[in-house]
PDB file of C-alpha atoms in Angstrom:
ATOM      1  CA  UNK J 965      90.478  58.735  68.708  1.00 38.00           C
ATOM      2  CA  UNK J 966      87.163  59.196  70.656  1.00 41.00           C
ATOM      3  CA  UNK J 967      83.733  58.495  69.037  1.00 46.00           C
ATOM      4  CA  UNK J 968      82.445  61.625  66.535  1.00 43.00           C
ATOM      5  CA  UNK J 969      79.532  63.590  68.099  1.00 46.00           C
ATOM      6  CA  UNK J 970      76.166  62.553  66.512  1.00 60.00           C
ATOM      7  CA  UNK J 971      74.772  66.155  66.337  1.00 71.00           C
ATOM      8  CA  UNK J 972      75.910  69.336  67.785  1.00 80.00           C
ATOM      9  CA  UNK J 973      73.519  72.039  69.124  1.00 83.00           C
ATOM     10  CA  UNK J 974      73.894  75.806  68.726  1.00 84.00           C
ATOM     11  CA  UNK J 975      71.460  78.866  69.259  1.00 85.00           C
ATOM     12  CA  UNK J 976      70.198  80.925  66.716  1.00 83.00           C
ATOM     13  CA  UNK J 977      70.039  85.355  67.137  1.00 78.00           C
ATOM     14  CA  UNK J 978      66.395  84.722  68.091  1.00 76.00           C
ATOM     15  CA  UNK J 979      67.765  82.111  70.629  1.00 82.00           C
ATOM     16  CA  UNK J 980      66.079  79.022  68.530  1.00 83.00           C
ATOM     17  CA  UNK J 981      67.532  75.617  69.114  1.00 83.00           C
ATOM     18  CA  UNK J 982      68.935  74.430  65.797  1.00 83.00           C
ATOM     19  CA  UNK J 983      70.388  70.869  65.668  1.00 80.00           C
ATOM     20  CA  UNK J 984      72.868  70.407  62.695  1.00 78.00           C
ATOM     21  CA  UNK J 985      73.513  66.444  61.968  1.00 74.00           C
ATOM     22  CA  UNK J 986      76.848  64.918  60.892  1.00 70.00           C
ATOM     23  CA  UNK J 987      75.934  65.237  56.896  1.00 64.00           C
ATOM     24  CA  UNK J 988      75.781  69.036  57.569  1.00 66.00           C
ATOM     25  CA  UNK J 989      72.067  69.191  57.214  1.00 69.00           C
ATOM     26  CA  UNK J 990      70.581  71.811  59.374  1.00 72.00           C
ATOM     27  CA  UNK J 991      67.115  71.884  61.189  1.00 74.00           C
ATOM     28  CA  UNK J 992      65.720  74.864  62.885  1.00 74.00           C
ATOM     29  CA  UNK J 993      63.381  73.290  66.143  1.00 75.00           C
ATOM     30  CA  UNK J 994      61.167  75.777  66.594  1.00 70.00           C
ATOM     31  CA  UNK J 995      61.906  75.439  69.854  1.00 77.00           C
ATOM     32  CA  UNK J 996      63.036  79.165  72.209  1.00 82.00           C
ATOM     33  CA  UNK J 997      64.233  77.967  75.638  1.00 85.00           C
ATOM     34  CA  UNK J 998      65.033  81.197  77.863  1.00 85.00           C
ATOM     35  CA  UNK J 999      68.257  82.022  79.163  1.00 83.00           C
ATOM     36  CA  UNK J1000      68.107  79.697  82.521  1.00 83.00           C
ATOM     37  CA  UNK J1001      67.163  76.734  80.568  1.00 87.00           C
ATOM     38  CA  UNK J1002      69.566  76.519  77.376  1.00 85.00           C
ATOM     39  CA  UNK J1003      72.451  74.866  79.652  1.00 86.00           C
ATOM     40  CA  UNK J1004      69.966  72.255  80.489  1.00 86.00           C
ATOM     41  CA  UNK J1005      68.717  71.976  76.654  1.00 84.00           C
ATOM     42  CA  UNK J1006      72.097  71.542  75.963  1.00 83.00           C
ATOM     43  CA  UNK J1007      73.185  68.727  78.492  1.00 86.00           C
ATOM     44  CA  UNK J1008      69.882  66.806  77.684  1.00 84.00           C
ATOM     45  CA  UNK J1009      71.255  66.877  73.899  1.00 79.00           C
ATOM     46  CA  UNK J1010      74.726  65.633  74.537  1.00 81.00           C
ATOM     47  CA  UNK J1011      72.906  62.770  77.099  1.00 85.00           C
ATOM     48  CA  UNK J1012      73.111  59.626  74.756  1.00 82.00           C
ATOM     49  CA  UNK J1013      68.971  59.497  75.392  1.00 81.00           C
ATOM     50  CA  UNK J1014      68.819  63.117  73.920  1.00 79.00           C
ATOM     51  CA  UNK J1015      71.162  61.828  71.058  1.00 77.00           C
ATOM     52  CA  UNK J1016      68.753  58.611  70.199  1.00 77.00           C
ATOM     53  CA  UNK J1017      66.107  60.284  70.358  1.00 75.00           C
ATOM     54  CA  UNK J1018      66.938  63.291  68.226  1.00 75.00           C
ATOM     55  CA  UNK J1019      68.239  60.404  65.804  1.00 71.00           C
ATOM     56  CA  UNK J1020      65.284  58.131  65.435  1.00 68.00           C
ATOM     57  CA  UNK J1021      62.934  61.512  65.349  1.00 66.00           C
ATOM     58  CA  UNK J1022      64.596  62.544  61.747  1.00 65.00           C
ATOM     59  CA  UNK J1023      63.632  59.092  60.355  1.00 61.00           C
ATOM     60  CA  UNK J1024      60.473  60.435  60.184  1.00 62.00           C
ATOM     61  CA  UNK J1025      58.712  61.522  57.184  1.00 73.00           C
ATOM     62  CA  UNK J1026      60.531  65.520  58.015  1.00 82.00           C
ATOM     63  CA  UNK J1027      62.924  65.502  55.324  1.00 85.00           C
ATOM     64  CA  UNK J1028      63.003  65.276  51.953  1.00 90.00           C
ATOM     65  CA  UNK J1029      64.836  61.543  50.561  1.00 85.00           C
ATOM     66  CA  UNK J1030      66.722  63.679  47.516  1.00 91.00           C
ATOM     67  CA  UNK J1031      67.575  67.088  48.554  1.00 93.00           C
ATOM     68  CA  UNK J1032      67.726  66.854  52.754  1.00 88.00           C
ATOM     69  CA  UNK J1033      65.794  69.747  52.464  1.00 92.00           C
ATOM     70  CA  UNK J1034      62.559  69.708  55.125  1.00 91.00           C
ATOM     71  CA  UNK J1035      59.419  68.636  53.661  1.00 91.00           C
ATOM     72  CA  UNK J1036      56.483  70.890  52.674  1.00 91.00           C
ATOM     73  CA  UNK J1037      54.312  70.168  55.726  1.00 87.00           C
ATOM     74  CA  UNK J1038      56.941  70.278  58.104  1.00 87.00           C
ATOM     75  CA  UNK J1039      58.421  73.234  56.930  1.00 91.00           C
ATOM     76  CA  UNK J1040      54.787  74.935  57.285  1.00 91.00           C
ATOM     77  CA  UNK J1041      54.558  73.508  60.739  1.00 86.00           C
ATOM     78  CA  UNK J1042      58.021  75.323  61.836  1.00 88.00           C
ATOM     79  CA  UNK J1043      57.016  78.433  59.852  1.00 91.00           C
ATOM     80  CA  UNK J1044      54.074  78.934  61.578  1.00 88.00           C
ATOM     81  CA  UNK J1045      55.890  78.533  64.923  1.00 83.00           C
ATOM     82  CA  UNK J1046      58.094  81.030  63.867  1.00 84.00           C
ATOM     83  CA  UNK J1047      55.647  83.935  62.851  1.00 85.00           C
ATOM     84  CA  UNK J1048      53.126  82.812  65.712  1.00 81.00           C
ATOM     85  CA  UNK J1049      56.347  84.108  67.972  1.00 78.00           C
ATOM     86  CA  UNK J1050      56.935  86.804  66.126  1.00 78.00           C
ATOM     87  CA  UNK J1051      53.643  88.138  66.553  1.00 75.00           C
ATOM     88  CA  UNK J1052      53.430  88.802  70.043  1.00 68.00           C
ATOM     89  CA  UNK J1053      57.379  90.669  69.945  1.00 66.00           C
ATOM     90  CA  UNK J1054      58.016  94.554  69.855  1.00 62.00           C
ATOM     91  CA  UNK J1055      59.656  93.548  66.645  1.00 57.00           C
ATOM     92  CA  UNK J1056      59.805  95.746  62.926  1.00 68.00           C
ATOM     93  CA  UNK J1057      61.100  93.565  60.550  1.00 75.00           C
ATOM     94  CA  UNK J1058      60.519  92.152  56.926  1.00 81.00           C
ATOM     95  CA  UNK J1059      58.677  88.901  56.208  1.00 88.00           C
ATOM     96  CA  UNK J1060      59.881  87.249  52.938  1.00 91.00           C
ATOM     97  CA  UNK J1061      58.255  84.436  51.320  1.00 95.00           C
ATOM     98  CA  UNK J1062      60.684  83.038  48.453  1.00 96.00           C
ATOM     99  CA  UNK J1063      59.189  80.520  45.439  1.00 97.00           C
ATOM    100  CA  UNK J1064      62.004  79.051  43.495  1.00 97.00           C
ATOM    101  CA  UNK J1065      61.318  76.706  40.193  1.00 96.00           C
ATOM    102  CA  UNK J1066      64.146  75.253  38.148  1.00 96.00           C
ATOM    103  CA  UNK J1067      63.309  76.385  34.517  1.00 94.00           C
ATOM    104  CA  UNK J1068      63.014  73.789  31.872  1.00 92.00           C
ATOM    105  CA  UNK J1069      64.081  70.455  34.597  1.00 94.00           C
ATOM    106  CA  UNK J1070      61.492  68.214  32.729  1.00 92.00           C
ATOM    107  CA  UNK J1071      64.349  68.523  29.814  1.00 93.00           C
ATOM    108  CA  UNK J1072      67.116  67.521  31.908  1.00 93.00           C
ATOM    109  CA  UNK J1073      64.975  64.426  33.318  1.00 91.00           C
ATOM    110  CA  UNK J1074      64.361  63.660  29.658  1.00 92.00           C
ATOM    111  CA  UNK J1075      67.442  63.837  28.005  1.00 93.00           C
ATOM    112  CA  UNK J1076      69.602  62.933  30.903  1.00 93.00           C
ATOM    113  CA  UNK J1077      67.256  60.381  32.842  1.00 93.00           C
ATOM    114  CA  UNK J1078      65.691  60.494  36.380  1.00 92.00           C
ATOM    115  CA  UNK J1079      68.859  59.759  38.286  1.00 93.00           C
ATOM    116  CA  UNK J1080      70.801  62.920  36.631  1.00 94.00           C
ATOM    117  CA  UNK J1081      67.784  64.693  37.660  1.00 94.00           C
ATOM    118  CA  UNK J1082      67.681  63.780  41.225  1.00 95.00           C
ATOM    119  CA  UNK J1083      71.646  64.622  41.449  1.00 95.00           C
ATOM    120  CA  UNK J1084      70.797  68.384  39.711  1.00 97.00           C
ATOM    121  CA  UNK J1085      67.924  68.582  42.715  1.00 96.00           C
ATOM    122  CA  UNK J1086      70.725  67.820  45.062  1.00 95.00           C
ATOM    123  CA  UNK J1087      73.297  70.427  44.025  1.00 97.00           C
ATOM    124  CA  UNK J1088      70.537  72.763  43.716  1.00 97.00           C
ATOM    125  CA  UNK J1089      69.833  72.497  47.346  1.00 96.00           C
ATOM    126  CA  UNK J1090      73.263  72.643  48.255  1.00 94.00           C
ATOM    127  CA  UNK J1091      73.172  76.157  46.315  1.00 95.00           C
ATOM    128  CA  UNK J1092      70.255  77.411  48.452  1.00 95.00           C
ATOM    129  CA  UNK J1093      72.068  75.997  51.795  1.00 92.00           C
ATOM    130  CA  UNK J1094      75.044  77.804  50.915  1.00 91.00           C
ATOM    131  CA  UNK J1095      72.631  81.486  49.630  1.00 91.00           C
ATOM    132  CA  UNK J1096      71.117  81.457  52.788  1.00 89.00           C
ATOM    133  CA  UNK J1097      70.802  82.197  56.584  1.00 84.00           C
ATOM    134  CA  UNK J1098      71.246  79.221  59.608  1.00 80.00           C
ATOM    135  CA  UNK J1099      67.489  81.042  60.768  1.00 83.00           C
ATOM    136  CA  UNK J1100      66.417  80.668  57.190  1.00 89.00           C
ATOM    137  CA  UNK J1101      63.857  78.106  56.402  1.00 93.00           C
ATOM    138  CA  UNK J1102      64.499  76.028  53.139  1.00 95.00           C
ATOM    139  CA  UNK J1103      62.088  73.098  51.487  1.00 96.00           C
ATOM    140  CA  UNK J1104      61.373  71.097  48.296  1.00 96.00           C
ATOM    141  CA  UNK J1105      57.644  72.167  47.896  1.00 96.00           C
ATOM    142  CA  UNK J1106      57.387  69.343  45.334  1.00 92.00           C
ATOM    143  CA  UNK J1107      58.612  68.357  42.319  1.00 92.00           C
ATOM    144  CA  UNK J1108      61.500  70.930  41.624  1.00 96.00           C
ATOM    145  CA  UNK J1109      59.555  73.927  43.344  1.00 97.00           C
ATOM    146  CA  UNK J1110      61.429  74.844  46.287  1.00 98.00           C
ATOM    147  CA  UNK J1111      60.132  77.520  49.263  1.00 98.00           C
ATOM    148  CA  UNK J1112      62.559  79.444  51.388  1.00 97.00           C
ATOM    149  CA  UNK J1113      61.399  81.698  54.436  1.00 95.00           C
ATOM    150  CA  UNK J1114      63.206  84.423  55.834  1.00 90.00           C
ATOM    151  CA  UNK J1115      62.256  86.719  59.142  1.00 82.00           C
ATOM    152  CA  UNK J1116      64.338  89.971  58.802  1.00 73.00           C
ATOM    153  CA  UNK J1117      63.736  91.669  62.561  1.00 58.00           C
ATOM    154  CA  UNK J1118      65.415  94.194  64.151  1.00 49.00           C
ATOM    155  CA  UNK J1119      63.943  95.252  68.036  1.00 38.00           C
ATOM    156  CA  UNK J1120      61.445  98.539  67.602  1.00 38.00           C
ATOM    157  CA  UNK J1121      63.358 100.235  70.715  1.00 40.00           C
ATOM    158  CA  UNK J1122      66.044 100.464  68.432  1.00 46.00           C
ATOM    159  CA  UNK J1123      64.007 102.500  65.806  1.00 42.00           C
ATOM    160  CA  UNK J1124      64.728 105.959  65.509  1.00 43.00           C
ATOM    161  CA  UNK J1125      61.793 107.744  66.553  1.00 40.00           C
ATOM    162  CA  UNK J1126      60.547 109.352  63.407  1.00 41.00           C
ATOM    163  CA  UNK J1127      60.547 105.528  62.269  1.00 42.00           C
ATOM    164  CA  UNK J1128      58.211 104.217  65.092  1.00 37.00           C
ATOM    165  CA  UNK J1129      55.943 107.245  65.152  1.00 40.00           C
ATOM    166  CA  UNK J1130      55.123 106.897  61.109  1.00 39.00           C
ATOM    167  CA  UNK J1131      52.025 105.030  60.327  1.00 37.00           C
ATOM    168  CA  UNK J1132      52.410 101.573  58.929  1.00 35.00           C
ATOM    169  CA  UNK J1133      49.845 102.682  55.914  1.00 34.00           C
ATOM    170  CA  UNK J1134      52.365 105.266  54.541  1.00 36.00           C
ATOM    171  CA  UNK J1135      53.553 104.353  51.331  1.00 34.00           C
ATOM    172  CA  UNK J1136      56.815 106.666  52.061  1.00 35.00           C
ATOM    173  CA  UNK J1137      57.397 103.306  54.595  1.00 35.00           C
ATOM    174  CA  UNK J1138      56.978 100.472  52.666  1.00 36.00           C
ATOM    175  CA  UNK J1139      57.574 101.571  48.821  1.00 35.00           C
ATOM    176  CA  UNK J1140      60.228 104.308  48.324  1.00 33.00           C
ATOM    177  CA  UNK J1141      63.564 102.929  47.426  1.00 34.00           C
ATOM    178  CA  UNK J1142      64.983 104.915  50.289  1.00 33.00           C
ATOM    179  CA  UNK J1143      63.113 103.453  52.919  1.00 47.00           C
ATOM    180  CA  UNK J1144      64.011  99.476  51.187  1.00 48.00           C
ATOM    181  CA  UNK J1145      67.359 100.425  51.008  1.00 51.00           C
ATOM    182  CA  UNK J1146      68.014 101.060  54.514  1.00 51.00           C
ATOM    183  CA  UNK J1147      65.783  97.350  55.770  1.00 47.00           C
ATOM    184  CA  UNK J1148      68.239  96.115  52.776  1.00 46.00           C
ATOM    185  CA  UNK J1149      71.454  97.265  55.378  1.00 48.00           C
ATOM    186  CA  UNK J1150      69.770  96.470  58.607  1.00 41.00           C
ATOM    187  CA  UNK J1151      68.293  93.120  57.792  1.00 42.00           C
ATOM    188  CA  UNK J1152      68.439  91.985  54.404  1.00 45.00           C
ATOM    189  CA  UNK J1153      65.543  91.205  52.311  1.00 70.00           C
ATOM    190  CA  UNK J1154      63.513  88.862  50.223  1.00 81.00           C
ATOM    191  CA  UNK J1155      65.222  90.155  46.946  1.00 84.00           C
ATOM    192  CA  UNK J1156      68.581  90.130  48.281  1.00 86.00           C
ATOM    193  CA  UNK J1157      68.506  86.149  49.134  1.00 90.00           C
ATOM    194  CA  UNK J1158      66.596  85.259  45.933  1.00 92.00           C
ATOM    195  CA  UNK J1159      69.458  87.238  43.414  1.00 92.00           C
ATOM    196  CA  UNK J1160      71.821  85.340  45.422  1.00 92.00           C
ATOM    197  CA  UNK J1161      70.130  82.011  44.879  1.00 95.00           C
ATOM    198  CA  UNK J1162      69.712  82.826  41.026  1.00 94.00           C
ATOM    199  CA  UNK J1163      72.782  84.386  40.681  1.00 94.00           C
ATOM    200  CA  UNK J1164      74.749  81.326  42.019  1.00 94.00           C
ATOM    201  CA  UNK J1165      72.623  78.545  40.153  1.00 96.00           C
ATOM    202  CA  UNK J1166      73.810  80.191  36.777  1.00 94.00           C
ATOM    203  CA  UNK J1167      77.073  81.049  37.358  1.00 95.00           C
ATOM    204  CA  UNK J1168      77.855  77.203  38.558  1.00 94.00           C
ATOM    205  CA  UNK J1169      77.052  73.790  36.966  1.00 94.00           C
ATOM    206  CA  UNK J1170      76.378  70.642  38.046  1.00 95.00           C
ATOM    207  CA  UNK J1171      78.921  67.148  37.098  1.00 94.00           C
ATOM    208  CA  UNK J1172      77.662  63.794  37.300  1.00 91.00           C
ATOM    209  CA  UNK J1173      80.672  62.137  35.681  1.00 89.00           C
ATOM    210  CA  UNK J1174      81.722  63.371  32.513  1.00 91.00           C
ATOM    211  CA  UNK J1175      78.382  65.450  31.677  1.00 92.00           C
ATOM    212  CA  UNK J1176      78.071  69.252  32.835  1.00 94.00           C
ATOM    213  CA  UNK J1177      74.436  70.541  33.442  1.00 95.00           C
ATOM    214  CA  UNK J1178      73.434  74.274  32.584  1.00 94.00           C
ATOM    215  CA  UNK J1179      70.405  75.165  35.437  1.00 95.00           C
ATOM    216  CA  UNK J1180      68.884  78.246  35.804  1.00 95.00           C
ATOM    217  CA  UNK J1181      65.750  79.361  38.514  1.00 95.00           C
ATOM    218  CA  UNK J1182      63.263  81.716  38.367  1.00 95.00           C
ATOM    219  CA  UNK J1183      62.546  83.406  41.773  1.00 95.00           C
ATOM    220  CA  UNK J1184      58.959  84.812  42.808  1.00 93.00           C
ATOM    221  CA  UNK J1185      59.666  87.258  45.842  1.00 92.00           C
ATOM    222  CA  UNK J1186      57.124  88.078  48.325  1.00 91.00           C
ATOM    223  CA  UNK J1187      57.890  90.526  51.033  1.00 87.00           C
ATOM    224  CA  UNK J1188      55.418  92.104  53.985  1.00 85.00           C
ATOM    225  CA  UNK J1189      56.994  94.898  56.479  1.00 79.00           C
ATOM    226  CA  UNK J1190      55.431  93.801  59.712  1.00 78.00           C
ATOM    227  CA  UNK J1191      55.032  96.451  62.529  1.00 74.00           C
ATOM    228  CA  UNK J1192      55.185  95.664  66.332  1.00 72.00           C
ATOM    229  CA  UNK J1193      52.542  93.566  67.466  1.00 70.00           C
ATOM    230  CA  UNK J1194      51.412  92.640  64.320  1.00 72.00           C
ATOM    231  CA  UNK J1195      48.386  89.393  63.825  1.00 75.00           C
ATOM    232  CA  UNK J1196      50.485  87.340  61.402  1.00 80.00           C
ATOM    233  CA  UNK J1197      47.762  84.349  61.061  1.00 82.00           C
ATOM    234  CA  UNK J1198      47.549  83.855  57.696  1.00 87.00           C
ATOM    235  CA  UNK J1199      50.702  85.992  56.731  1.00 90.00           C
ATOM    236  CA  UNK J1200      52.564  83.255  55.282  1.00 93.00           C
ATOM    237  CA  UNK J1201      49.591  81.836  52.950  1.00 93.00           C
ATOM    238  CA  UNK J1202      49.378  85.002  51.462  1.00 92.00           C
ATOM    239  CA  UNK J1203      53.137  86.001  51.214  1.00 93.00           C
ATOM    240  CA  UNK J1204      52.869  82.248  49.345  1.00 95.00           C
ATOM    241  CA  UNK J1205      50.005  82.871  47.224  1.00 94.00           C
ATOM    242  CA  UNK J1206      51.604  85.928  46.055  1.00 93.00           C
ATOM    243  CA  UNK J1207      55.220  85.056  45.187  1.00 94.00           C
ATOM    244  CA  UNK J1208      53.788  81.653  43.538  1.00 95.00           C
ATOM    245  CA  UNK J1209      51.756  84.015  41.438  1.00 94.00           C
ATOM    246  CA  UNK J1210      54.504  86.466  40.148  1.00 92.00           C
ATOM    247  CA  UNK J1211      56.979  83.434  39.979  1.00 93.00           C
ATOM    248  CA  UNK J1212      54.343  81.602  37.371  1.00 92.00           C
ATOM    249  CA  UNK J1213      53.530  85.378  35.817  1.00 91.00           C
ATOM    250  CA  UNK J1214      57.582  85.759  35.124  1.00 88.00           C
ATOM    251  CA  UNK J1215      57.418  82.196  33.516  1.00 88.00           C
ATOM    252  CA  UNK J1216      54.583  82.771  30.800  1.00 87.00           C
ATOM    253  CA  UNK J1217      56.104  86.002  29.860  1.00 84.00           C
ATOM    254  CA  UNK J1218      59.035  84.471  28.853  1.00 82.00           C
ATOM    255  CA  UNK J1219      61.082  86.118  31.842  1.00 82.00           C
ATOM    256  CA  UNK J1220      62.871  83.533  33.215  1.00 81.00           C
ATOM    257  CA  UNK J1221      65.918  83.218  35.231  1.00 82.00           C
ATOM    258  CA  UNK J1222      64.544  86.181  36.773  1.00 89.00           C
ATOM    259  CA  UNK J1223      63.850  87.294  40.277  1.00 89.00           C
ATOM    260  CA  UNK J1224      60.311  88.768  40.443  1.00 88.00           C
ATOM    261  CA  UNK J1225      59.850  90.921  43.282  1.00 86.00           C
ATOM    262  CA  UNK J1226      56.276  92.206  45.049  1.00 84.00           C
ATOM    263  CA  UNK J1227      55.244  94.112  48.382  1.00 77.00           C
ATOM    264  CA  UNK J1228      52.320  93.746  50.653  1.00 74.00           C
ATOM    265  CA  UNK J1229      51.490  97.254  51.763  1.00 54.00           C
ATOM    266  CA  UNK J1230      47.853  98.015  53.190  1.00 33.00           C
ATOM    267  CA  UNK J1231      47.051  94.111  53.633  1.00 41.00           C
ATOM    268  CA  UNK J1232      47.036  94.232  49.599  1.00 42.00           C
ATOM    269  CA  UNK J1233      49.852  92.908  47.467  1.00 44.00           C
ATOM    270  CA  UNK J1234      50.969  95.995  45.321  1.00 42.00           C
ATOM    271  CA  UNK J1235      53.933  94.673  43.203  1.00 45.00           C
ATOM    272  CA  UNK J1236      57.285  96.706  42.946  1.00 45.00           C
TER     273      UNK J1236
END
């Protein structure tokens, strides 16, 4: 039987390189090669160099020890890459920003101990692996706060015209179910992803031996409908800002193991 691959290399819709390692864990590169060069990205890959290297680059401080999910640093880094590209593209598409914060987990550390906590982090990430896209970009934030980014494009030569000739500051774009409905269809959205992710963490439970563990998440939402040619610099700070604060809002009203949806329309957040 001949030696197991150490990684395998596929491209994403957008064409991104995205390495996936022999425990399954994914990791978007950030990096586009053009048509001409992915047979040579590839080749360099399966070279045993390309394979080392890849290797010895992930034992860097990238990932996070408990879940496998990427760090909060790195995961900014590689969003940033992402929207940077996106800026310059004919693109429409939706920008989500998920926050995700396991409700009541300093119980389950107390009554269960540290190392049932770390193995309920664990399955939760495998939930949000499993709720989400390869493109998708998934990290612990700290403690169990978790951040998942999602770029919903479709090209803007494939808008009808009507679509590309409306102004980006009409609210009949961005807020009328209508209009949300259809992205929903064509690209999927914030809300979609995060009632997945909620949806699956309380229908499911995790084992460690003979105890079960209820966990349930509360979702903050935080979408921005970005026209062609868009300036995204500083898009994802406030897409952040904002689904952090209607996550934390859902919490003190009592509204957990909820998803809590907003939309940026005018540069503003206006909440749905």
């Amino acid at each position: 039987m001949g030696e197991q691959p150490e990684l395998s290399i596929a491209f994403s819709r957008e064409g991104e390189v995205i390495l996936t390692f022999p425990d399954g864990m994914r990791h978007p590169t950030g990096l586009y090669p053009n048509m001409h060069e992915r047979e040579a990205t590839r080749m360099f890959f399966e070279t045993t160099i390309g394979r080392t290297l890849i290797m010895q680059l992930r034992t860097r401080e990238i990932y996070d020890k408990k879940t496998n999910l990427l760090l909060q640093e790195p995961a900014r880094s590689i969003i940033e890459q992402n929207l940077a590209r996106l800026s310059g593209k004919k693109f429409d598409g939706l920008i989500s920003v998920l926050m995700l914060d396991l409700d009541h987990f300093g119980q389950v550390n107390k009554q269960y101990g540290q190392e049932a906590g770390d193995q309920v982090l664990r399955w939760f990430a495998d939930i949000l692996r499993r709720s989400t896209r390869n493109d998708d970009v998934l990290a612990r934030w700290g403690g169990e706060e978790f951040v998942v980014f999602a770029a919903a494009n479709k090209p803007a030569e494939q808008q009808t015209h009507r679509d590309r000739d409306r102004p980006w500051s009409d609210t009949a774009r961005v807020a009328t179910g209508t209009t949300l409905a259809n992205l929903d269809q064509l690209m999927g959205n914030g809300k979609l992803i995060g009632s997945r992710i909620r949806s699956a963490t309380e229908s499911s439970q995790c084992t460690i031996g003979n105890t079960t563990i209820k966990q349930t998440v509360t979702v903050g939402v935080a979408n921005a409908y970005v026209k062609p040619d868009s300036n995204m610099e500083g898009l994802f700070d406030q897409l952040f800002m904002l689904a952090s604060e209607i996550m934390y809002k859902g919490k003190r009203e009592e509204r957990r193991n909820h998803v809590h949806v907003a939309h940026m329309t005018y540069g503003k957040p206006k909440a749905l």
